[in-house]
Each structure stands twice: as C-alpha cells, then as structure tokens.
XYZ file of C-alpha atoms in Angstrom:
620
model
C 115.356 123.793 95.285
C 116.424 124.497 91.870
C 113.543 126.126 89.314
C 114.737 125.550 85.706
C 112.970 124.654 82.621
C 112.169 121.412 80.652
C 115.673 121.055 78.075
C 113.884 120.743 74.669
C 115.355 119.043 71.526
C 114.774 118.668 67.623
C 115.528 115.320 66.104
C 114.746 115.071 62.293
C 114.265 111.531 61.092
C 116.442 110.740 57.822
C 114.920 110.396 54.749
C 115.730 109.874 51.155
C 113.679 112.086 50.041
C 113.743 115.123 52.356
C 111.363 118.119 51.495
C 112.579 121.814 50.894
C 110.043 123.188 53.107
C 112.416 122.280 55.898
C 114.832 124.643 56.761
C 117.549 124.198 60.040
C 118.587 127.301 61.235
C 122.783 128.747 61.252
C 122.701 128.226 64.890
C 121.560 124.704 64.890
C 118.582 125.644 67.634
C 116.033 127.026 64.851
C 113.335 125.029 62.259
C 112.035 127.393 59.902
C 108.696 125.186 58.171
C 106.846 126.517 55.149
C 103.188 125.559 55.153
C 101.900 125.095 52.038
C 98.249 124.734 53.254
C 98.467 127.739 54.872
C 99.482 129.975 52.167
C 96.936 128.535 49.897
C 94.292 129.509 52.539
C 95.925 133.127 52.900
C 97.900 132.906 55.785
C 101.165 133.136 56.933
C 103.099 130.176 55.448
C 106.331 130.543 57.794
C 106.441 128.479 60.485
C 109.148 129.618 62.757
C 110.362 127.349 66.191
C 113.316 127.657 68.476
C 114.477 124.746 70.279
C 117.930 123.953 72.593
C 119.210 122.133 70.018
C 117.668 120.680 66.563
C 119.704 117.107 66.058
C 120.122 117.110 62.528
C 119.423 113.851 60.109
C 123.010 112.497 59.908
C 123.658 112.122 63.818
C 124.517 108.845 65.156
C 123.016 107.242 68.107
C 126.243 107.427 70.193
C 126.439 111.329 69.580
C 122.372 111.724 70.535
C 123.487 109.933 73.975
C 126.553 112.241 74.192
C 124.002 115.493 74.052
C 120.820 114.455 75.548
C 121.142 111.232 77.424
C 124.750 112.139 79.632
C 123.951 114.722 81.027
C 120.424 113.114 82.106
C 122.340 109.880 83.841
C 124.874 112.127 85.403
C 121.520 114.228 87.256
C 120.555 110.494 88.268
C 123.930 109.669 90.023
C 124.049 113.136 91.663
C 120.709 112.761 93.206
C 118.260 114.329 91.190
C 114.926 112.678 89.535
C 115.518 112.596 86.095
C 113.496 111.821 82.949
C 114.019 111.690 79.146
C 110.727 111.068 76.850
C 110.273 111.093 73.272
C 107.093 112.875 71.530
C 106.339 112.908 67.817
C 103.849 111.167 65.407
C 103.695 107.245 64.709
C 107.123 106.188 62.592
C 109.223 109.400 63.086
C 111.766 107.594 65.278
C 110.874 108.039 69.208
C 111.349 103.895 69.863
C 114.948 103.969 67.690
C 115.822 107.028 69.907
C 114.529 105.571 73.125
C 115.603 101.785 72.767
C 117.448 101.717 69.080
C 117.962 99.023 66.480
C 118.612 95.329 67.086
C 120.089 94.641 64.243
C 123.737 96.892 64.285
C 125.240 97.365 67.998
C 125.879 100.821 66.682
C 121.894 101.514 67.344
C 121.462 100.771 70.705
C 119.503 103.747 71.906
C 119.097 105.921 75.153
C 117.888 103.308 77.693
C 121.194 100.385 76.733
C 123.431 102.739 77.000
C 122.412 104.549 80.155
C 122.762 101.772 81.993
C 126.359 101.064 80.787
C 126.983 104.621 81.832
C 125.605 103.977 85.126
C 127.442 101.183 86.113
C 130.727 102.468 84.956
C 129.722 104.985 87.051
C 129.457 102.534 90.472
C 132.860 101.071 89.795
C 134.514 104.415 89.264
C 132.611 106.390 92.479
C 134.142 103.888 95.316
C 133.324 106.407 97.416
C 129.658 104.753 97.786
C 127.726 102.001 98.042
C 125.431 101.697 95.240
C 122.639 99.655 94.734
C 120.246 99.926 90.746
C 116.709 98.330 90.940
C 114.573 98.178 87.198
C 110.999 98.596 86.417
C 109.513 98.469 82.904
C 105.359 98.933 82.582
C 103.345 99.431 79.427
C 100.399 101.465 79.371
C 98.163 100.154 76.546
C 94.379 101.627 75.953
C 94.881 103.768 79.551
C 95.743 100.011 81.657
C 99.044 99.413 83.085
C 100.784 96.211 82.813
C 104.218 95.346 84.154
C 106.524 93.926 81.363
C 108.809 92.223 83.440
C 106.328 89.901 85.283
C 107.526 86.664 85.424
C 104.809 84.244 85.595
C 104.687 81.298 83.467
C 101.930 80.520 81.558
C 101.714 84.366 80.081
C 100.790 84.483 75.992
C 99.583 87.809 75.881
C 99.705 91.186 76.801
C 96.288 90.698 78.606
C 97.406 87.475 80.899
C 100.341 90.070 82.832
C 99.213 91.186 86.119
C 97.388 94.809 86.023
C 99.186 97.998 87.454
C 96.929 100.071 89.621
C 96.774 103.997 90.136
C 96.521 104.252 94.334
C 97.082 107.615 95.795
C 98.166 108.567 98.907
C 96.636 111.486 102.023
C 99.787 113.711 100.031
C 98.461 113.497 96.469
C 101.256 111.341 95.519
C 100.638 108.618 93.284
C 101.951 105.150 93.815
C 102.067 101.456 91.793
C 100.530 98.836 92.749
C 101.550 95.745 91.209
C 104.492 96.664 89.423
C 107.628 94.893 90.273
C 110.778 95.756 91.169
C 113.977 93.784 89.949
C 117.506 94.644 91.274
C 120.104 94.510 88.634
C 123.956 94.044 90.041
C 125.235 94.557 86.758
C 125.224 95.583 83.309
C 124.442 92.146 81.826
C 121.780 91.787 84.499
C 119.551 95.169 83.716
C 119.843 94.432 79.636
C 118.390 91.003 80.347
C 115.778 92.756 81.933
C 115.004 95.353 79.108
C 115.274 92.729 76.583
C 112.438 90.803 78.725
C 110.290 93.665 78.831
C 110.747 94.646 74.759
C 109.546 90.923 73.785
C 106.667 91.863 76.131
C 105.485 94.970 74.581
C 102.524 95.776 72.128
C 103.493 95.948 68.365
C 101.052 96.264 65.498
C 102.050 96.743 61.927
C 99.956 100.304 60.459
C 100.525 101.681 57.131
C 103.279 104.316 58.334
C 105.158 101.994 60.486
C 105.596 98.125 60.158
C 106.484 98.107 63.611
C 104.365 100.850 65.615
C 104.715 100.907 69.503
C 100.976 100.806 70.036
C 101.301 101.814 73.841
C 103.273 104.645 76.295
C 106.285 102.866 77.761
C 107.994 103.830 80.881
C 111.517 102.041 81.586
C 112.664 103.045 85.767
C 116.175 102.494 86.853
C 115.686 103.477 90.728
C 119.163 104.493 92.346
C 120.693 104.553 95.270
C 123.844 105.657 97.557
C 124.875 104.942 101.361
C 127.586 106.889 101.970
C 130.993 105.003 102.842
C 133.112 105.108 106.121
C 129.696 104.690 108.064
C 127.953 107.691 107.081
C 124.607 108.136 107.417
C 123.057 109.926 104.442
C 121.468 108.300 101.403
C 120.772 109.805 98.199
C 117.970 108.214 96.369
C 116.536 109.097 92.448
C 115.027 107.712 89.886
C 115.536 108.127 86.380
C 112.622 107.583 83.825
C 113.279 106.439 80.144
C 109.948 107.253 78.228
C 108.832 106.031 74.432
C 105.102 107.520 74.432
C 103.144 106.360 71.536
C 103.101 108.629 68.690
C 99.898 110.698 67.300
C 97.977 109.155 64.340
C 95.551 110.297 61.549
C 93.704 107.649 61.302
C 93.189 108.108 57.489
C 97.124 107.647 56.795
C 97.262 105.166 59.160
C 94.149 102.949 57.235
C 93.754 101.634 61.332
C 90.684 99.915 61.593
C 89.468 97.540 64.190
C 91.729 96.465 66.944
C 94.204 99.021 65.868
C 91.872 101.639 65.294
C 90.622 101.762 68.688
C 94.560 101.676 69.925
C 94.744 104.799 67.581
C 91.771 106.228 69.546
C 93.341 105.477 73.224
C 96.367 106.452 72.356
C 94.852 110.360 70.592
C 93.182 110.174 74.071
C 96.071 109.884 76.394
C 98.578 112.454 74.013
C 95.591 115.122 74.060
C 95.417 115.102 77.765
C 99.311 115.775 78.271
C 98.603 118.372 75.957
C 96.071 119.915 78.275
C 98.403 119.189 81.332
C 101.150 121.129 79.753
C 98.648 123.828 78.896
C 97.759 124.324 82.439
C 101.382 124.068 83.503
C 102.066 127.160 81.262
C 98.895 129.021 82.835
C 99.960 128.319 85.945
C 103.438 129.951 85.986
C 100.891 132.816 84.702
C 99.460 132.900 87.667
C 95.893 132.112 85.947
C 95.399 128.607 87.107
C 95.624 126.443 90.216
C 94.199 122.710 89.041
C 96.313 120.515 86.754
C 94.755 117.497 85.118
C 96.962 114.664 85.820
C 94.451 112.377 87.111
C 93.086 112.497 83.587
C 95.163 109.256 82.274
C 97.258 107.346 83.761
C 100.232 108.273 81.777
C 100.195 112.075 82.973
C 99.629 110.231 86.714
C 102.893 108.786 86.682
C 104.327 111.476 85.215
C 103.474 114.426 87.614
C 107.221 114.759 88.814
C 108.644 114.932 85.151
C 106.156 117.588 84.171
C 106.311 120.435 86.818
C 107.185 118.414 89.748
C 110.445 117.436 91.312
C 112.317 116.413 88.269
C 114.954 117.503 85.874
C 113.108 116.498 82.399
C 114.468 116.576 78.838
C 112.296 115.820 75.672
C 113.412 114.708 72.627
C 110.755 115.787 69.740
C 110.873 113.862 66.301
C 109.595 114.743 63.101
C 110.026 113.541 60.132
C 111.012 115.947 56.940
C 109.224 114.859 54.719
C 106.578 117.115 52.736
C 103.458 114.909 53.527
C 104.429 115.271 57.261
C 104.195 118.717 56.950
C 100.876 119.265 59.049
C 102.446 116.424 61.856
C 105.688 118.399 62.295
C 104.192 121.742 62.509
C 101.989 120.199 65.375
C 104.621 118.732 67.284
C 106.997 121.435 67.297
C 104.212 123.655 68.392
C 103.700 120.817 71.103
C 107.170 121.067 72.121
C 107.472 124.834 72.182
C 104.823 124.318 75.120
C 106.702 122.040 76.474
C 109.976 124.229 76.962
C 107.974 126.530 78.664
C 107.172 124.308 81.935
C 109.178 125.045 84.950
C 110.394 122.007 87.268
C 111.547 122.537 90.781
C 114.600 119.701 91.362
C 116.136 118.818 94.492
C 118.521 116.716 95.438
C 117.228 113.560 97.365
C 119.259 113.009 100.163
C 118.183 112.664 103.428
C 119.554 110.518 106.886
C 119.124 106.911 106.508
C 117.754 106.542 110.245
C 119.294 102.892 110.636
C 122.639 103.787 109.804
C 122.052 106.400 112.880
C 120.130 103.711 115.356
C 123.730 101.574 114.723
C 125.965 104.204 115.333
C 123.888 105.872 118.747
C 123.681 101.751 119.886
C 127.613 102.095 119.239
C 127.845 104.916 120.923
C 125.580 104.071 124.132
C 127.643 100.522 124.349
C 131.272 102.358 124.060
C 130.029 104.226 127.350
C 128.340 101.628 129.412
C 131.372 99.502 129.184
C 133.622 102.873 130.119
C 131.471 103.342 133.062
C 131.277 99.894 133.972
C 135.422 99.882 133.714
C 135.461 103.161 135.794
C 132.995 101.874 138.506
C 135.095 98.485 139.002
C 138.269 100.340 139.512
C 136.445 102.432 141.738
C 135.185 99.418 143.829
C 138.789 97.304 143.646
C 140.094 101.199 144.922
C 137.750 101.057 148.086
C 138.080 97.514 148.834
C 134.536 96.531 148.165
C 132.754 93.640 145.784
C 129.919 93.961 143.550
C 128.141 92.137 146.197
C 128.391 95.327 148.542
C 127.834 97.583 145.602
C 124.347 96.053 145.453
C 123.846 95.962 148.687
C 124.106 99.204 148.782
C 122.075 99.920 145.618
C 119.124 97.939 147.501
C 119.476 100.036 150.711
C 118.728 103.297 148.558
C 115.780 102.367 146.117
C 114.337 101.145 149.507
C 115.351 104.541 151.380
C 113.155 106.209 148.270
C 110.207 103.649 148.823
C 110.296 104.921 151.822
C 109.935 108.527 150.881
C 107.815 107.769 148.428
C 105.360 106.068 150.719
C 105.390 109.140 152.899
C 104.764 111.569 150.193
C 101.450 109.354 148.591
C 100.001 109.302 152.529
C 101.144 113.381 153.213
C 98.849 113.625 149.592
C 96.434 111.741 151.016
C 95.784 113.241 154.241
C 96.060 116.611 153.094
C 92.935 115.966 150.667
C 90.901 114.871 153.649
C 92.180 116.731 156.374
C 88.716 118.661 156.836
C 86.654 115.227 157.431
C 89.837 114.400 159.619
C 89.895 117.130 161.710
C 85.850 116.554 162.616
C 86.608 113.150 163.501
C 89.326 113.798 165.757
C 87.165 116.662 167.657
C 83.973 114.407 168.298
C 86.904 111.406 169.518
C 88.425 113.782 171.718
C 85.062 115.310 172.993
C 84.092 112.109 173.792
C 87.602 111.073 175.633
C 87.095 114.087 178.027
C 83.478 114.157 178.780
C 84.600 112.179 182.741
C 85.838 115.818 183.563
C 83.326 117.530 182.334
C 81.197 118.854 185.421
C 77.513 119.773 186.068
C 78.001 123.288 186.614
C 78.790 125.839 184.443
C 82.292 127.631 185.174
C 82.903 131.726 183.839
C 86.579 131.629 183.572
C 87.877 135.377 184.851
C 91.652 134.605 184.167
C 93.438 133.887 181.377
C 96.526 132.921 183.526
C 99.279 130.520 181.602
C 99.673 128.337 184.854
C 96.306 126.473 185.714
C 97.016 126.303 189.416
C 96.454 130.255 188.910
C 93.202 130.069 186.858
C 89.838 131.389 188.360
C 86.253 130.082 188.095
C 83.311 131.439 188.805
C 79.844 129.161 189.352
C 77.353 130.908 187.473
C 74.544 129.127 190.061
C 76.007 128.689 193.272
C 78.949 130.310 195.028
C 82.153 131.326 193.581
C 85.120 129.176 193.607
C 88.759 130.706 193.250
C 92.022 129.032 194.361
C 92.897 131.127 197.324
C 89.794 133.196 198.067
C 88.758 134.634 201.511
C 85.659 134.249 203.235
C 83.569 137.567 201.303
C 84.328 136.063 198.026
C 87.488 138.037 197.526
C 89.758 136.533 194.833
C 93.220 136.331 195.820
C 96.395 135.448 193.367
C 99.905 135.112 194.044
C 99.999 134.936 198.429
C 96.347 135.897 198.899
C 96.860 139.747 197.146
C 92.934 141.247 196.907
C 91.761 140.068 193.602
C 87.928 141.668 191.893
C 85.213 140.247 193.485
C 83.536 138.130 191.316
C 79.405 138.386 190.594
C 78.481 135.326 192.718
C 80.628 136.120 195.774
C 84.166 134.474 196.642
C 85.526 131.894 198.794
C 85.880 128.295 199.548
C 82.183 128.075 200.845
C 80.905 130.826 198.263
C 79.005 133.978 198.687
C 75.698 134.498 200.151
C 74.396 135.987 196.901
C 75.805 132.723 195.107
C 74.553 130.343 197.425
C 70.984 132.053 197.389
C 71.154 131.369 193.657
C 72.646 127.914 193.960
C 69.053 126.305 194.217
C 70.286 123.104 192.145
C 69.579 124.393 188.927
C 71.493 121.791 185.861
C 74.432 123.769 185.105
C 77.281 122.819 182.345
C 81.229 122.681 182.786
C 82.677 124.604 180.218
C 86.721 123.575 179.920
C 89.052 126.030 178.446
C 92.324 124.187 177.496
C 95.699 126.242 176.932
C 96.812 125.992 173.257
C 100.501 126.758 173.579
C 100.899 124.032 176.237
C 98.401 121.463 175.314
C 97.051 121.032 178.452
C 93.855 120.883 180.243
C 92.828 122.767 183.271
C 91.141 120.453 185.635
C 87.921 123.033 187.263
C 87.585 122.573 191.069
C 84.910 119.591 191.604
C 81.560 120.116 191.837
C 78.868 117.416 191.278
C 77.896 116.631 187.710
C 74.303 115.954 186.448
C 74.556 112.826 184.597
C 71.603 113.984 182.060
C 73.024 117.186 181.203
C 75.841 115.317 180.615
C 74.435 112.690 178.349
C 72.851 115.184 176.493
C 75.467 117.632 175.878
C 77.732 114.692 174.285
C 74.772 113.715 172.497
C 74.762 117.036 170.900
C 78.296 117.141 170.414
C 78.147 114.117 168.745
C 74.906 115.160 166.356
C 76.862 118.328 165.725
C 79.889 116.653 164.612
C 77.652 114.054 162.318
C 76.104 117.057 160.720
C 79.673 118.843 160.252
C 80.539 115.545 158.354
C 76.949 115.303 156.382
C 78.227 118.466 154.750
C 81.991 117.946 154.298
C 80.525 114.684 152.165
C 77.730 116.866 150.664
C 80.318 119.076 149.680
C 82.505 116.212 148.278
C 79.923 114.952 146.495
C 78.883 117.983 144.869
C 82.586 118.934 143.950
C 82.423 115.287 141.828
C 78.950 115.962 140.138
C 80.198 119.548 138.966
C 83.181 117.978 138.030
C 81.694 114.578 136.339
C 79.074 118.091 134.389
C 82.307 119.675 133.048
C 83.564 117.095 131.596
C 80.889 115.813 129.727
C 80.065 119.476 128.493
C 83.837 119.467 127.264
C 83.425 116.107 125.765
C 80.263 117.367 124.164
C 81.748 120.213 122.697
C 84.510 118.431 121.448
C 82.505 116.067 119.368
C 80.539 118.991 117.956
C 83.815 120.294 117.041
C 84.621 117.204 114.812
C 80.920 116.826 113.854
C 81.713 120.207 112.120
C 84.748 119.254 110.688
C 83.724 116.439 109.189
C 80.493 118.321 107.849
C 83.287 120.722 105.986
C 85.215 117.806 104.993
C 82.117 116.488 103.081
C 81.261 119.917 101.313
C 84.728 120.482 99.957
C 84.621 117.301 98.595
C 81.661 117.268 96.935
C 82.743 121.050 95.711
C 85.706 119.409 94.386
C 83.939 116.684 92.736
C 81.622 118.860 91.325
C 84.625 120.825 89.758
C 86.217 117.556 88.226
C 83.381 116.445 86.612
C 82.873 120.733 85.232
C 86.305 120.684 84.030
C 86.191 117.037 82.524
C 82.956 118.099 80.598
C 84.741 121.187 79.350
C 88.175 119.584 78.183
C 85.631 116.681 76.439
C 83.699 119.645 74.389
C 87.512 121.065 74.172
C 88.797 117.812 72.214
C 85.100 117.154 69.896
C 86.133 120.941 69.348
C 89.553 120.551 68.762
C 88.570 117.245 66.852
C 86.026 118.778 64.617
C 88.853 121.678 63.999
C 91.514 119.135 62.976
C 88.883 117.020 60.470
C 87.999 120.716 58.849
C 91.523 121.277 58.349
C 91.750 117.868 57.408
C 88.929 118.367 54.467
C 90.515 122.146 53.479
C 93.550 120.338 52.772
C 92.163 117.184 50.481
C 90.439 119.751 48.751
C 93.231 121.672 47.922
C-alpha cells in the first residue's frame, strides 16, 4: 500500500484580455491573486496558492497530456486505479481539457489521446495479454444515464436506460445498468467516445455557448493475464472526469430548465466540497464519517478521493478580472484538494482458472505416469488387468469385511449390559434339570470336581469318599473335618435326625477358569421349589432389564433436555444479535439524517454568505 497525495494542477484559460491581478509565480507552482473586493472591504487583498504545477495560457494540448495525462495512463497499465478530473467554474476550459476541440486534430484532449497511449502500449508490452473494456455515464440533476446505450428509438437524454446506486455487505458501491463495451482497438474505443459525446447534455448560458450541463465520467477498465501460462492478473481502471462547472446564476442569466440544472449541479459540487472537507479532518484525526452517499457523483467517486486510487486534478480558471471571485474559490477548492491522502495498490491477484487448468494438467500428467508405471509393473509379473482387478475386488471385499465386524463390535459393546442379563436368565434356565431339591454348603474349593465336598444342610452329609461317622476323606480316604451334619455315604445321625423332608434348594458353584459345572451327588428334587426358584430367577432378570431400559430411556430424555436447552440458548443468542443489529442501525440513521440537517443549514449558510458577498461587491 502506497499513501501519497492527490497531484494538483493550475491551468489558466487564454484570454485576450488577461487581467493584472494575476500573477504566476518564478517557479511555475505559485498564483499570486489580488482581490480587489477585499481590499476595498479592508482586508488582505493577496491571495497567495501553491500548486504542483500552474499550466500557463500558451500550453498546447499535446504538452498538458505530456505532464498530467502520461503519467496517469502509465499508473493504469502498471496496475493501479487511476483518475484525472477537471474542477473550475462554467466556460473556463475543463471539457477542452478533458475531451478537446473537434474542429483542429491538434485539440484532442485527455480522454483521445489516452487511449492511443494505451494501445500503443498493448502492442509494445507482448509480454501480456491485454484486454480494454469502455464505459461512459452522465450524471445530470443527481440521475445516472449510460451514454453508450444502444437502443433504437432514443431522442433524448431522458429515453436512455437509468444507472442505479446498489451497494454491497462491504460498503462498496456498484452500477447497475451501465454497460460495458470492449474496445480491441483504437478506432473501436473513439467510436465509442464519439457515441457517448453526441449523447451528452449541452445547453447554451450566457458564459458558455456550449456548457456541459452534467458530471461526466468516461471508464477504460484494463486488464493483463500474464503470458507463458501464468496465473496472475492485474486489473485497474482508469477514470476520465469533466464535472460540471460552478455557476452564479446572475452571470449565467439561467432561468428555467437551465436554472434548475444550475441548482443540481451547485448541489452536487458543494457536497464534494464537504467530502473533501472531511477527508482533510480525517487525516486530523477529528472525524470518522465521510459523506459520499450524499450524491451520486461523490458515490462513484469514493476510490479517487481517499480510497484506492492514484488521482490527479486539473483546476481551471480563467484570468480574467471579472472571474476574480470564481478563481479565488477554486484555487482555494483545490488547495483542499492537494491535501487528501489516497492509499494505491497494485491490483493483482491469482486468476483461479488459470490455476484449476494448470492443477487439472498437473493431476492428468501423473495419472497417466502411474497408469504407465502400473502396466509395466503388471507386463513385469506376468499378469493382465483382468487379474489386477481381480485382485482389487478381493481387497475392498476383505475391508467390507472388517468393516462389518467393526459396526457389530460397536454395536454390541453399546448393549452389552442388556446382553449380558439375557444370556444369564437363558443359561439359568438351560441348567435348572440339575438343579436339586436340597440345598448343598460347598466346604472345598478344590479345582477338580471329582474332589469337591457337599454338605446337606437338612439331611446327612454327602462327601466323595467319606467313612461311616461322617468323616470327610480326600485324596485315598486321608481324615478330612467333620462336617456339621455328620459324614458318610448314609449320613450322620445328627443329619438324618434333621433330614425330616424339609424343601431344600441346590445351590451349583461352577469353576470360572475351566468353565465347567460340578454335577452335586443326587438327591431328589422338589419340583415346586424348583418352579419357583426359576420363576424368581426369571422375575429377577425381567426387573434387571426394566432398569437397564429405564436407564436407557432416561439417558435419551436428558439427552433429547440438553439439546433443546442448547438450541434455546442459541436462538437467544441471535435474538440478541439481531436486537443490536437493529439499534445500531437506527443510531446510524439517526446520525445521517443529524449530519444531513447540519450540512443543509451549512450550504443556506454558506449560500446566504456567498449572496452577501455577492451584494458587498455590486455595491462597490
């Protein structure tokens, strides 16, 4: 980003009869103006303004070109937005700058020879491909109209389409309606030009037979691709402005139609005038908010003044002594002006389908490598394409597979609790034949089953190996502990005493490292106890899966809460923001219509001033 200042110059219209009040400084960049009204009031007479360079009344039009207009065209081609515009009151010479005569080819202006210059300019820079489109629109009494419409039918002004102000969510301002014609040659953009001039406003006032009585803005949009397949593109525009010039109505004599042209046109020139004021308080740090949605000729020109944009301004004046008051106003107009800082940058950027062509060049270059590489691979090992794909389909099916696997390992681990209570009550119920009537105290914890001992809680004991008292024996009848219900085959006396055919319950104790399941000595089951304990086995099992689902189902609801509480929130959270949208809008509102009621007292003030000045002087 480049910060430089608006390039300011002086052109003095000739005259025949050229006042003495006019003086042109040694250094050609001074205009020293004596004010005869002022000194006749009591003030200071000297008028005093410094300018770039003050173009004095015997320069041709090819030497005004050769210092203002070059160096602007050349920004153009090297990428930078660009603008020239001409200020100054009605019949000092902005249009003759701007366009030039049509009667001598030695007055063709800015805008005819620019584009010569430019397309000199594609021949000689091969390096690029260029490509020049043209726009020319007319803003009369603050509506646009495009000049170089091409309808048939059109008699007027009035009957060419309208141009429309639409801005975008970036504050940028675009077009709408305006056409855009693409010139391939020097003949080809003159045409256009010449179209647009027979198109434009013209009204005869008593300064100027032939008075521009609008703003005119002639675009030349550029553009270069790169060569040898690059893919950058630089793309500017450069803007050729004639604004209309600044009347006094009583010199002018406008009345009617052109009278309320004069009072559009005092309009439009007063707000750049407060646009360039705030520009100038705003490199002071004392103001954020510049007008430009005031008119729509400070719109379109928000890159020329303070934007992206290198800008030069040509200021006329004529030197005349009745022009005094004009010329003092526009050079103090243009010494505002030179004061306005533009940030330029160059416009290039990656043209993205110069980059899609080359990555798609890229991306086929290596498939067909690979593809070479994999058949010699394939003619190497003896094999076909046929087998390739054979093979191809053995291995997406291989990860099916393992695909398959992984989705039902997923599954299963999310409902292994409800599993694992199934399972239970299935394999309760699969081993309730050996489940007997009595209940069994195991007293050994032996690995081997064969080795395990029981003890009937009722009756007598049992043990594998026991002797007639009770005794437990283990391993070749060795003395085991004599269990509480006596030992034996045939069971204790105490046991059998208490064996008096009470129900009793089989309880089976099944060794985990092994997976299997000791078989107790028989004994006689109850069928009821029986029926009932796998009844409750079963009802306990229900109930374990009641609250697995219970706590399923409450999992979802607490789940199903939380997100609607987040969703909630959430559209709180935009209610808000919207609610804040609203106010600073309607703050922002309020402050355009505050500072459009202050710059309207501003102009009846500045108005009022001007008409006092206006009387001081007659009456002098």
């Amino acid at each position: 980003m480049m910060t430089e200042g608006i390039t300011v110059y002086l052109r003095m219209r000739p005259t025949t009869q050229p006042s003495e009040d006019y003086d042109v400084g040694a250094d050609g960049r001074s205009l020293m103006i004596r004010d005869v009204a002022a000194k006749a009031a009591g003030r200071d007479s000297q008028r005093a303004f410094k300018f770039d360079q003050v173009l004095p009344m015997d320069i041709t039009q090819a030497q005004v070109f050769e210092r203002v207009g070059k160096r602007v065209v050349q920004n153009a081609l090297d990428g930078y937005n660009s603008t020239v515009f001409a200020y100054g009151q009605t019949g000092s010479g902005k249009t003759f700058t701007i366009t030039g005569g049509s009667e001598r080819y030695e007055d063709r202006g800015i805008i005819p020879r620019a584009l010569s210059m430019i397309f000199q300019e594609f021949r000689s820079r091969s390096d690029c491909s260029w490509s020049a489109h043209i726009s020319y629109m007319e803003i009369y009494n603050e509506q646009g109209f495009d000049l170089l419409n091409e309808s048939s039918g059109v008699k007027a002004l009035q009957d060419l389409p309208r141009v429309r102000m639409m801005e975008d969510e970036h504050g940028n301002f675009h077009l709408r309606n305006l056409s855009m014609h693409r010139a391939t040659s020097e003949e080809e953009a003159l045409n256009l030009l010449f179209l647009g001039d027979t198109n434009r406003a013209i009204s005869e006032t008593a300064m100027n037979q032939a008075s521009s009585r609008s703003h005119c803005l002639f675009t030349v949009f550029l553009e270069c691709r790169g060569a040898g397949g690059s893919d950058k593109v630089r793309r500017s525009k450069l803007h050729l402005v004639d604004l209309a010039g600044s009347e006094r109505v009583h010199k002018t004599k406008s009345d009617g139609i052109t009278l309320n042209e004069a009072k559009y046109i005092n309009t439009s020139l007063f707000y750049l005038e407060m646009v360039i004021v705030a520009l100038n308080e705003r490199n002071e740090n004392a103001r954020d908010h510049i007008p430009y949605r005031n008119s729509m000729m400070t719109s379109v020109l928000r890159d020329s003044l303070g934007g992206n944009c290198r800008t030069v301004m040509v200021a006329t004046c004529s030197a005349e002594k009745a022009q005094t008051e004009e010329s003092i106003s526009t050079c103090r107009f243009a010494q505002r002006v030179a004061l306005v800082k533009n940030d330029a940058v160059l416009n290039e950027e990656t043209d993205p389908s110069v980059t899609i062509a080359r990555l798609k060049a890229e991306v086929a270059s290596l498939r067909a490598r690979l593809e070479g590489q994999g058949r010699g691979d394939e003619l190497a090992d003896g094999r076909d394409p046929d087998h390739r794909l054979a093979a191809a389909l053995g291995r997406i099916r291989l990860q099916e597979a393992a695909l398959a696997d992984v989705r039902a390992t997923t599954s299963r681990f999310f409902g292994f609790e409800i599993e694992e209570e199934e399972m239970r009550a299935r394999m309760a119920a699969a081993l309730e034949p050996i489940i007997r009537a009595e209940p069994l105290a195991m007293t050994g914890l032996d690995e081997d089953p064969a080795q395990r001992q029981y003890n009937v809680v009722g009756g007598g004991g049992v043990g594998v190996g026991a002797g007639e008292r009770g005794a437990t024996r283990r391993d070749g009848g060795r003395p085991g502990r004599e269990p509480r219900g006596g030992g034996g085959v045939n069971g204790g006396e105490r046991g059998a005493a208490r064996g008096d055919g009470r129900e009793v319950e089989a309880r089976l104790v099944s060794d985990r490292s092994s997976e299997r399941v000791c078989e107790p000595p028989a004994v006689s089951p109850d069928s009821t106890g029986t029926r009932e304990n796998r009844l409750r086995r079963q009802l306990e099992a229900a109930r374990s899966r009641m609250r697995k689902h219970e706590q399923m189902r409450d999992w979802l609801l607490r789940r199903r809460r939380e997100e609607e509480a987040a969703a909630l929130a959430e559209e709180e959270a935009a209610r808000r923001a919207r609610m804040r949208e609203e106010e600073r809008d309607a703050r922002d509102r309020r402050r355009r219509a505050a500072q459009k009621r202050k710059m309207s007292e501003e102009y009846y003030v500045l108005k009022s001033t001007r008409a006092t000045e206006t009387t001081d002087i007659r009456s002098f």
